[in-house]
Amino acid sequence: MHLWRFDSNTVGSKPFLTLNSHDKIARDFAFLGSSSVVATTGTSGDGRNLAIWDTLLSKEKAQTHSYKVHDRGGYSLAYSKRHQLLVSGGRNGEICKCPFFYTFFVGLLFLLLLCLVSR
C-alpha cells in the first residue's frame, strides 16, 4: 500500500510511505479515527488477513497487529468513528464486527481488537 502526503509545501509523485500489507493481495483499507492509524484487509500466506498500522512508526514497526478473521481472505472494510467499530467482509460472505478502542498514554498507542464473527 502506498500513501502520499498532500500538502502545499510538498512537490513530487513519490509516496511518503510504502507498506507491504499482505503478501498475496491487499483489497481494502480504512483510516481508524485519525490520519495515522490504518486497517488493511486482503489475503496473506499465513492467513492473517486483517492488519492494523500506525504510519507514524518506522516502516519496519508500522504493522502493530495482524489477525486471521476470515477463512479465505478479507475483501472489504468500513469504520464507524461514532461507534468505534471496524467491520470486515470476507470472501464467503462472513462479517466480522471488531470493536476498536485506542488511547494514547505516554506517547504509546495501545490497541484492543476483539472480533465477533457472524456467519
Tab-separated table of C-alpha atoms in Angstrom:
chain	number	residue	atom	x	y	z
A	1	MET	CA	0.000	0.000	0.000
A	2	HIS	CA	1.331	3.433	-0.921
A	3	LEU	CA	0.473	6.606	0.977
A	4	TRP	CA	1.059	10.105	-0.350
A	5	ARG	CA	1.243	13.335	1.612
A	6	PHE	CA	-0.804	16.124	0.076
A	7	ASP	CA	0.153	19.484	1.477
A	8	SER	CA	1.007	22.763	-0.167
A	9	ASN	CA	4.738	22.590	0.628
A	10	THR	CA	5.435	19.208	-0.939
A	11	VAL	CA	6.047	18.594	-4.625
A	12	GLY	CA	6.573	15.129	-6.049
A	13	SER	CA	4.918	11.990	-7.234
A	14	LYS	CA	6.609	9.507	-4.898
A	15	PRO	CA	4.708	8.101	-1.917
A	16	PHE	CA	5.995	9.103	1.516
A	17	LEU	CA	5.288	5.604	2.871
A	18	THR	CA	5.019	2.161	1.271
A	19	LEU	CA	3.710	-0.702	3.398
A	20	ASN	CA	3.823	-4.357	2.412
A	21	SER	CA	0.419	-5.029	3.859
A	22	HIS	CA	-0.424	-8.554	2.622
A	23	ASP	CA	1.898	-10.895	0.756
A	24	LYS	CA	-0.724	-12.051	-1.764
A	25	ILE	CA	-3.128	-9.138	-2.297
A	26	ALA	CA	-4.442	-6.145	-0.374
A	27	ARG	CA	-8.072	-5.383	-1.223
A	28	ASP	CA	-9.232	-2.546	1.020
A	29	PHE	CA	-8.158	-0.123	3.735
A	30	ALA	CA	-9.746	2.289	6.198
A	31	PHE	CA	-8.427	5.087	8.383
A	32	LEU	CA	-9.291	4.410	12.026
A	33	GLY	CA	-10.306	7.692	13.594
A	34	SER	CA	-7.146	9.554	12.607
A	35	SER	CA	-4.936	10.108	9.630
A	36	SER	CA	-2.143	7.933	11.028
A	37	VAL	CA	-3.822	4.642	12.059
A	38	VAL	CA	-4.934	2.433	9.177
A	39	ALA	CA	-6.526	-1.009	8.862
A	40	THR	CA	-5.975	-3.155	5.763
A	41	THR	CA	-7.563	-6.376	4.597
A	42	GLY	CA	-6.636	-8.884	1.924
A	43	THR	CA	-5.054	-12.307	1.589
A	44	SER	CA	-1.796	-13.465	3.139
A	45	GLY	CA	0.016	-16.776	3.049
A	46	ASP	CA	-0.013	-17.032	6.842
A	47	GLY	CA	-3.794	-16.496	6.985
A	48	ARG	CA	-3.578	-13.113	8.723
A	49	ASN	CA	-5.911	-11.040	6.599
A	50	LEU	CA	-6.627	-8.006	8.790
A	51	ALA	CA	-3.778	-5.710	9.826
A	52	ILE	CA	-3.535	-2.528	11.894
A	53	TRP	CA	-0.837	0.025	11.007
A	54	ASP	CA	0.500	3.117	12.750
A	55	THR	CA	2.025	5.225	9.996
A	56	LEU	CA	3.904	7.407	12.494
A	57	LEU	CA	6.164	4.468	13.357
A	58	SER	CA	9.096	3.350	11.225
A	59	LYS	CA	8.321	1.212	8.184
A	60	GLU	CA	9.653	-1.878	9.970
A	61	LYS	CA	7.434	-1.372	13.050
A	62	ALA	CA	4.362	0.185	11.410
A	63	GLN	CA	2.286	-3.013	11.475
A	64	THR	CA	1.212	-3.095	15.108
A	65	HIS	CA	-1.233	-6.026	14.909
A	66	SER	CA	-2.443	-8.644	12.447
A	67	TYR	CA	-5.281	-11.119	12.749
A	68	LYS	CA	-6.889	-14.060	10.985
A	69	VAL	CA	-10.564	-13.125	10.825
A	70	HIS	CA	-11.715	-14.694	7.531
A	71	ASP	CA	-11.023	-18.216	6.293
A	72	ARG	CA	-10.404	-17.229	2.663
A	73	GLY	CA	-9.264	-13.621	2.881
A	74	GLY	CA	-10.772	-10.233	3.599
A	75	TYR	CA	-12.498	-8.225	0.885
A	76	SER	CA	-13.845	-5.012	2.387
A	77	LEU	CA	-13.540	-2.710	5.403
A	78	ALA	CA	-15.670	0.048	6.890
A	79	TYR	CA	-15.013	2.063	10.048
A	80	SER	CA	-17.562	3.931	12.160
A	81	LYS	CA	-15.865	6.641	14.190
A	82	ARG	CA	-19.043	7.266	16.161
A	83	HIS	CA	-19.297	3.651	17.332
A	84	GLN	CA	-15.547	2.886	17.172
A	85	LEU	CA	-16.417	-0.193	15.164
A	86	LEU	CA	-14.429	-1.768	12.334
A	87	VAL	CA	-16.432	-4.063	10.053
A	88	SER	CA	-14.669	-6.509	7.758
A	89	GLY	CA	-16.262	-8.580	4.990
A	90	GLY	CA	-14.867	-11.913	3.842
A	91	ARG	CA	-14.923	-13.876	0.611
A	92	ASN	CA	-17.618	-16.298	1.763
A	93	GLY	CA	-19.963	-13.538	2.941
A	94	GLU	CA	-18.989	-13.586	6.594
A	95	ILE	CA	-18.921	-10.307	8.527
A	96	CYS	CA	-16.518	-9.538	11.347
A	97	LYS	CA	-17.552	-6.747	13.718
A	98	CYS	CA	-14.494	-5.516	15.592
A	99	PRO	CA	-14.857	-3.019	18.445
A	100	PHE	CA	-11.728	-0.893	18.120
A	101	PHE	CA	-10.518	1.098	21.123
A	102	TYR	CA	-7.349	3.144	21.243
A	103	THR	CA	-5.844	5.617	23.641
A	104	PHE	CA	-2.576	7.493	23.818
A	105	PHE	CA	-0.591	7.056	27.038
A	106	VAL	CA	2.925	8.464	27.338
A	107	GLY	CA	3.262	8.551	23.565
A	108	LEU	CA	2.385	4.882	23.071
A	109	LEU	CA	-0.572	3.558	21.136
A	110	PHE	CA	-2.486	0.759	22.818
A	111	LEU	CA	-4.867	-1.201	20.672
A	112	LEU	CA	-7.524	-3.701	21.578
A	113	LEU	CA	-9.225	-5.516	18.750
A	114	LEU	CA	-11.920	-8.050	19.590
A	115	CYS	CA	-13.596	-9.783	16.699
A	116	LEU	CA	-17.026	-11.303	16.918
A	117	VAL	CA	-17.540	-13.243	13.722
A	118	SER	CA	-21.114	-13.552	12.479
A	119	ARG	CA	-21.743	-16.134	9.792
